[in-house]
mmCIF file of C-alpha atoms in Angstrom:
data_model
loop_
_atom_site.group_PDB
_atom_site.id
_atom_site.type_symbol
_atom_site.label_atom_id
_atom_site.label_comp_id
_atom_site.label_asym_id
_atom_site.label_seq_id
_atom_site.Cartn_x
_atom_site.Cartn_y
_atom_site.Cartn_z
ATOM 1 C CA UNK L 1 -40.027 -35.723 73.726
ATOM 2 C CA UNK L 2 -39.149 -39.007 74.869
ATOM 3 C CA UNK L 3 -38.741 -40.398 71.159
ATOM 4 C CA UNK L 4 -37.153 -37.082 69.656
ATOM 5 C CA UNK L 5 -34.206 -37.618 72.740
ATOM 6 C CA UNK L 6 -33.363 -41.196 71.718
ATOM 7 C CA UNK L 7 -33.439 -40.034 67.653
ATOM 8 C CA UNK L 8 -31.104 -37.725 68.774
ATOM 9 C CA UNK L 9 -28.679 -40.127 71.260
ATOM 10 C CA UNK L 10 -28.877 -42.592 67.749
ATOM 11 C CA UNK L 11 -28.237 -39.563 65.567
ATOM 12 C CA UNK L 12 -24.874 -38.670 68.227
ATOM 13 C CA UNK L 13 -23.902 -42.447 68.571
ATOM 14 C CA UNK L 14 -23.841 -42.978 64.978
ATOM 15 C CA UNK L 15 -22.281 -39.883 63.869
ATOM 16 C CA UNK L 16 -19.227 -40.569 66.762
ATOM 17 C CA UNK L 17 -19.040 -44.329 65.236
ATOM 18 C CA UNK L 18 -18.791 -42.797 62.118
ATOM 19 C CA UNK L 19 -16.198 -40.474 62.882
ATOM 20 C CA UNK L 20 -13.912 -43.164 64.587
ATOM 21 C CA UNK L 21 -13.721 -45.000 61.213
ATOM 22 C CA UNK L 22 -13.114 -42.280 59.112
ATOM 23 C CA UNK L 23 -10.102 -41.720 61.724
ATOM 24 C CA UNK L 24 -8.951 -45.035 61.495
ATOM 25 C CA UNK L 25 -9.321 -45.202 57.572
ATOM 26 C CA UNK L 26 -7.374 -41.744 57.336
ATOM 27 C CA UNK L 27 -4.418 -42.781 59.778
ATOM 28 C CA UNK L 28 -4.052 -47.154 60.083
ATOM 29 C CA UNK L 29 -5.150 -48.271 56.003
ATOM 30 C CA UNK L 30 -3.459 -45.943 54.486
ATOM 31 C CA UNK L 31 -0.227 -47.312 56.093
ATOM 32 C CA UNK L 32 -0.913 -50.831 55.613
ATOM 33 C CA UNK L 33 -1.804 -49.724 51.598
ATOM 34 C CA UNK L 34 2.376 -50.260 50.512
ATOM 35 C CA UNK L 35 3.310 -53.774 52.520
ATOM 36 C CA UNK L 36 0.226 -54.604 51.124
ATOM 37 C CA UNK L 37 1.566 -53.658 47.162
ATOM 38 C CA UNK L 38 5.205 -54.977 48.443
ATOM 39 C CA UNK L 39 3.200 -58.154 49.357
ATOM 40 C CA UNK L 40 1.847 -58.645 46.010
ATOM 41 C CA UNK L 41 4.527 -57.464 43.605
ATOM 42 C CA UNK L 42 6.710 -60.254 46.326
ATOM 43 C CA UNK L 43 4.765 -62.828 47.506
ATOM 44 C CA UNK L 44 4.849 -66.448 46.560
ATOM 45 C CA UNK L 45 1.329 -66.570 45.926
ATOM 46 C CA UNK L 46 1.633 -64.705 43.287
ATOM 47 C CA UNK L 47 -1.663 -63.829 40.782
ATOM 48 C CA UNK L 48 -3.580 -65.386 43.659
ATOM 49 C CA UNK L 49 -2.597 -62.075 46.042
ATOM 50 C CA UNK L 50 -2.938 -59.286 43.289
ATOM 51 C CA UNK L 51 -6.257 -60.659 42.894
ATOM 52 C CA UNK L 52 -6.859 -60.738 46.356
ATOM 53 C CA UNK L 53 -5.233 -57.035 46.659
ATOM 54 C CA UNK L 54 -7.504 -56.179 43.387
ATOM 55 C CA UNK L 55 -10.744 -56.787 46.165
ATOM 56 C CA UNK L 56 -10.000 -55.550 48.815
ATOM 57 C CA UNK L 57 -9.161 -51.414 47.189
ATOM 58 C CA UNK L 58 -11.173 -51.638 44.327
ATOM 59 C CA UNK L 59 -14.817 -49.418 45.161
ATOM 60 C CA UNK L 60 -17.987 -51.967 46.313
ATOM 61 C CA UNK L 61 -21.036 -51.408 43.884
ATOM 62 C CA UNK L 62 -23.718 -51.506 45.478
ATOM 63 C CA UNK L 63 -22.163 -49.608 48.720
ATOM 64 C CA UNK L 64 -23.893 -49.233 51.832
ATOM 65 C CA UNK L 65 -25.297 -45.795 53.750
ATOM 66 C CA UNK L 66 -22.866 -45.730 55.724
ATOM 67 C CA UNK L 67 -19.925 -45.587 53.563
ATOM 68 C CA UNK L 68 -22.199 -43.009 51.886
ATOM 69 C CA UNK L 69 -21.980 -40.428 54.374
ATOM 70 C CA UNK L 70 -18.521 -41.480 54.794
ATOM 71 C CA UNK L 71 -15.774 -39.576 53.435
ATOM 72 C CA UNK L 72 -12.235 -42.284 52.480
ATOM 73 C CA UNK L 73 -10.312 -39.659 50.846
ATOM 74 C CA UNK L 74 -7.689 -42.817 51.163
ATOM 75 C CA UNK L 75 -9.050 -46.289 50.354
ATOM 76 C CA UNK L 76 -11.824 -45.610 47.258
ATOM 77 C CA UNK L 77 -9.924 -43.300 45.385
ATOM 78 C CA UNK L 78 -9.534 -43.393 41.606
ATOM 79 C CA UNK L 79 -5.405 -43.133 41.903
ATOM 80 C CA UNK L 80 -5.182 -46.169 44.329
ATOM 81 C CA UNK L 81 -6.090 -48.939 42.222
ATOM 82 C CA UNK L 82 -3.363 -51.220 40.989
ATOM 83 C CA UNK L 83 -1.764 -51.517 38.252
ATOM 84 C CA UNK L 84 -2.836 -55.131 36.369
ATOM 85 C CA UNK L 85 -0.512 -57.428 36.829
ATOM 86 C CA UNK L 86 -0.517 -58.990 32.789
ATOM 87 C CA UNK L 87 1.306 -54.640 32.379
ATOM 88 C CA UNK L 88 3.920 -55.987 34.992
ATOM 89 C CA UNK L 89 5.438 -53.646 37.207
ATOM 90 C CA UNK L 90 5.703 -49.905 36.529
ATOM 91 C CA UNK L 91 8.776 -48.323 34.958
ATOM 92 C CA UNK L 92 10.891 -46.108 36.868
ATOM 93 C CA UNK L 93 10.382 -43.279 34.170
ATOM 94 C CA UNK L 94 6.471 -43.867 34.858
ATOM 95 C CA UNK L 95 4.871 -40.981 35.620
ATOM 96 C CA UNK L 96 1.373 -42.892 36.252
ATOM 97 C CA UNK L 97 1.244 -43.287 40.452
ATOM 98 C CA UNK L 98 1.057 -46.271 41.832
ATOM 99 C CA UNK L 99 -1.069 -46.391 46.282
ATOM 100 C CA UNK L 100 -0.598 -43.488 47.948
ATOM 101 C CA UNK L 101 1.494 -42.046 44.902
ATOM 102 C CA UNK L 102 4.060 -43.868 45.276
ATOM 103 C CA UNK L 103 6.500 -45.811 42.902
ATOM 104 C CA UNK L 104 6.144 -49.389 43.760
ATOM 105 C CA UNK L 105 9.672 -50.324 41.357
ATOM 106 C CA UNK L 106 12.388 -51.628 42.649
ATOM 107 C CA UNK L 107 14.512 -48.791 43.337
ATOM 108 C CA UNK L 108 18.100 -49.305 42.602
ATOM 109 C CA UNK L 109 20.383 -48.973 45.000
ATOM 110 C CA UNK L 110 22.746 -45.797 44.506
ATOM 111 C CA UNK L 111 26.410 -45.123 45.642
ATOM 112 C CA UNK L 112 26.658 -45.548 49.539
ATOM 113 C CA UNK L 113 28.929 -42.366 50.747
ATOM 114 C CA UNK L 114 31.429 -39.751 49.025
ATOM 115 C CA UNK L 115 34.305 -42.516 49.450
ATOM 116 C CA UNK L 116 32.362 -45.225 47.430
ATOM 117 C CA UNK L 117 32.841 -42.352 45.075
ATOM 118 C CA UNK L 118 35.853 -41.966 45.493
ATOM 119 C CA UNK L 119 37.436 -45.529 45.470
ATOM 120 C CA UNK L 120 35.551 -45.998 42.035
ATOM 121 C CA UNK L 121 36.584 -42.747 40.108
ATOM 122 C CA UNK L 122 39.904 -44.432 40.827
ATOM 123 C CA UNK L 123 40.082 -46.996 40.186
ATOM 124 C CA UNK L 124 38.475 -46.442 36.834
ATOM 125 C CA UNK L 125 40.471 -48.906 34.094
ATOM 126 C CA UNK L 126 40.514 -51.656 36.423
ATOM 127 C CA UNK L 127 39.440 -55.289 34.523
ATOM 128 C CA UNK L 128 36.209 -56.952 35.665
ATOM 129 C CA UNK L 129 34.422 -55.682 38.474
ATOM 130 C CA UNK L 130 36.567 -53.734 40.194
ATOM 131 C CA UNK L 131 36.259 -50.406 37.370
ATOM 132 C CA UNK L 132 32.264 -50.996 38.971
ATOM 133 C CA UNK L 133 32.343 -52.892 42.407
ATOM 134 C CA UNK L 134 33.511 -51.217 45.293
ATOM 135 C CA UNK L 135 34.237 -54.084 47.733
ATOM 136 C CA UNK L 136 35.811 -55.707 44.805
ATOM 137 C CA UNK L 137 37.667 -52.064 43.592
ATOM 138 C CA UNK L 138 38.767 -50.669 47.069
ATOM 139 C CA UNK L 139 41.733 -54.257 47.004
ATOM 140 C CA UNK L 140 42.293 -53.782 44.050
ATOM 141 C CA UNK L 141 42.794 -50.103 44.647
ATOM 142 C CA UNK L 142 44.933 -50.365 47.792
ATOM 143 C CA UNK L 143 47.046 -53.299 46.163
ATOM 144 C CA UNK L 144 47.716 -50.566 42.926
ATOM 145 C CA UNK L 145 48.817 -48.298 45.697
ATOM 146 C CA UNK L 146 51.762 -50.970 47.492
ATOM 147 C CA UNK L 147 52.916 -51.306 43.843
ATOM 148 C CA UNK L 148 53.191 -48.005 43.015
ATOM 149 C CA UNK L 149 55.231 -47.305 46.387
ATOM 150 C CA UNK L 150 57.183 -50.902 45.236
ATOM 151 C CA UNK L 151 57.902 -48.760 42.281
ATOM 152 C CA UNK L 152 58.775 -45.271 42.908
ATOM 153 C CA UNK L 153 61.984 -46.751 44.392
ATOM 154 C CA UNK L 154 62.291 -49.354 41.498
ATOM 155 C CA UNK L 155 62.091 -46.502 39.006
ATOM 156 C CA UNK L 156 65.476 -45.230 39.865
ATOM 157 C CA UNK L 157 67.211 -47.899 39.958
ATOM 158 C CA UNK L 158 66.445 -48.554 36.518
ATOM 159 C CA UNK L 159 67.068 -45.199 35.455
ATOM 160 C CA UNK L 160 69.940 -45.501 36.976
ATOM 161 C CA UNK L 161 71.718 -49.264 35.530
ATOM 162 C CA UNK L 162 70.288 -46.816 32.229
ATOM 163 C CA UNK L 163 72.001 -44.081 32.728
ATOM 164 C CA UNK L 164 75.597 -46.582 33.747
ATOM 165 C CA UNK L 165 74.879 -48.134 30.431
ATOM 166 C CA UNK L 166 74.560 -45.209 27.683
ATOM 167 C CA UNK L 167 78.196 -43.029 30.075
ATOM 168 C CA UNK L 168 80.110 -46.938 29.183
ATOM 169 C CA UNK L 169 79.160 -47.394 25.888
ATOM 170 C CA UNK L 170 79.888 -43.939 25.423
ATOM 171 C CA UNK L 171 83.502 -42.858 26.860
ATOM 172 C CA UNK L 172 84.819 -46.824 25.489
ATOM 173 C CA UNK L 173 84.264 -45.171 22.249
ATOM 174 C CA UNK L 174 87.337 -42.825 23.571
ATOM 175 C CA UNK L 175 89.240 -45.915 24.803
ATOM 176 C CA UNK L 176 88.278 -45.482 28.336
ATOM 177 C CA UNK L 177 86.439 -48.664 30.654
ATOM 178 C CA UNK L 178 83.631 -46.352 32.624
ATOM 179 C CA UNK L 179 84.413 -47.728 36.132
ATOM 180 C CA UNK L 180 88.103 -46.143 35.605
ATOM 181 C CA UNK L 181 86.561 -42.857 33.363
ATOM 182 C CA UNK L 182 84.369 -42.612 36.996
ATOM 183 C CA UNK L 183 87.997 -42.333 39.107
ATOM 184 C CA UNK L 184 89.256 -40.112 36.688
ATOM 185 C CA UNK L 185 86.017 -37.949 37.016
ATOM 186 C CA UNK L 186 86.412 -37.946 41.108
ATOM 187 C CA UNK L 187 90.493 -37.022 41.277
ATOM 188 C CA UNK L 188 90.465 -34.158 38.147
ATOM 189 C CA UNK L 189 86.740 -32.086 40.327
ATOM 190 C CA UNK L 190 84.855 -32.010 37.152
ATOM 191 C CA UNK L 191 80.682 -32.031 39.005
ATOM 192 C CA UNK L 192 78.861 -33.884 35.985
ATOM 193 C CA UNK L 193 76.280 -37.003 37.373
ATOM 194 C CA UNK L 194 75.435 -39.951 35.325
ATOM 195 C CA UNK L 195 72.288 -38.786 33.912
ATOM 196 C CA UNK L 196 73.620 -35.682 32.158
ATOM 197 C CA UNK L 197 76.435 -37.625 30.938
ATOM 198 C CA UNK L 198 74.747 -39.934 29.826
ATOM 199 C CA UNK L 199 72.195 -37.470 27.822
ATOM 200 C CA UNK L 200 75.755 -35.386 26.462
ATOM 201 C CA UNK L 201 76.711 -39.010 24.781
ATOM 202 C CA UNK L 202 74.094 -39.450 23.128
ATOM 203 C CA UNK L 203 72.781 -35.944 21.786
ATOM 204 C CA UNK L 204 75.993 -34.535 22.501
ATOM 205 C CA UNK L 205 79.079 -37.008 21.310
ATOM 206 C CA UNK L 206 81.028 -33.301 20.405
ATOM 207 C CA UNK L 207 80.506 -31.795 23.683
ATOM 208 C CA UNK L 208 80.499 -36.021 25.282
ATOM 209 C CA UNK L 209 84.129 -35.587 23.804
ATOM 210 C CA UNK L 210 85.043 -32.364 25.541
ATOM 211 C CA UNK L 211 84.511 -33.666 28.742
ATOM 212 C CA UNK L 212 86.275 -36.717 28.371
ATOM 213 C CA UNK L 213 89.177 -34.655 27.157
ATOM 214 C CA UNK L 214 89.216 -32.319 29.606
ATOM 215 C CA UNK L 215 88.470 -35.123 32.940
ATOM 216 C CA UNK L 216 91.734 -36.914 31.419
ATOM 217 C CA UNK L 217 94.115 -33.613 31.754
ATOM 218 C CA UNK L 218 93.078 -32.862 34.773
ATOM 219 C CA UNK L 219 93.403 -36.587 36.130
ATOM 220 C CA UNK L 220 96.701 -37.486 34.761
ATOM 221 C CA UNK L 221 97.564 -33.425 35.948
ATOM 222 C CA UNK L 222 96.902 -34.167 39.763
ATOM 223 C CA UNK L 223 97.985 -37.937 39.727
ATOM 224 C CA UNK L 224 101.441 -36.231 38.048
ATOM 225 C CA UNK L 225 101.003 -33.896 40.920
ATOM 226 C CA UNK L 226 100.797 -36.243 43.628
ATOM 227 C CA UNK L 227 103.207 -39.017 42.400
ATOM 228 C CA UNK L 228 106.206 -36.110 42.642
#
């Protein structure tokens, strides 16, 4: 009876240690495997680290009785064998699993936020890295906004100068300078801006001549009445 009790106590103690070892293998070791894989690919030891890791995770050739009695579902399965060093790193499109089903290839960083996407979209067509690199694109884009704010006002000045030049060329064909024509138009009460008058001078010369004649006649009449 004493021998049977001692054997039962030994079996219970062995089962307790086996259960504890199984829990350690399921909880602690899988958490350390990704770090071991990253050390294999990023470590400075190169081939040595790969060989040590391959030996540490490979299945023992002659497992002992305690290993046969204990299940190791996450350590000694076939899917945990790392890629051979001669084959290189797995590609992103590879469907084969690495350790614990994690793709061990280095992931490419995408855009961080919606703001980055919006800035890159607005900077389309910029030269150099300004159309794809956020840090460069945001500076170039802000500068383009400054130029746009400035040139919205410059555009109005440039078009006004262009209308004046066209109007000046049109009225001089009828023997009147631009300054005298504007003065006569003010006295005549003809309400036509420079944009309309320049368009008539370019595309409707007969209509423009009629406007000039009306302005001259009304301004002459109003000037004679003022003198009386």
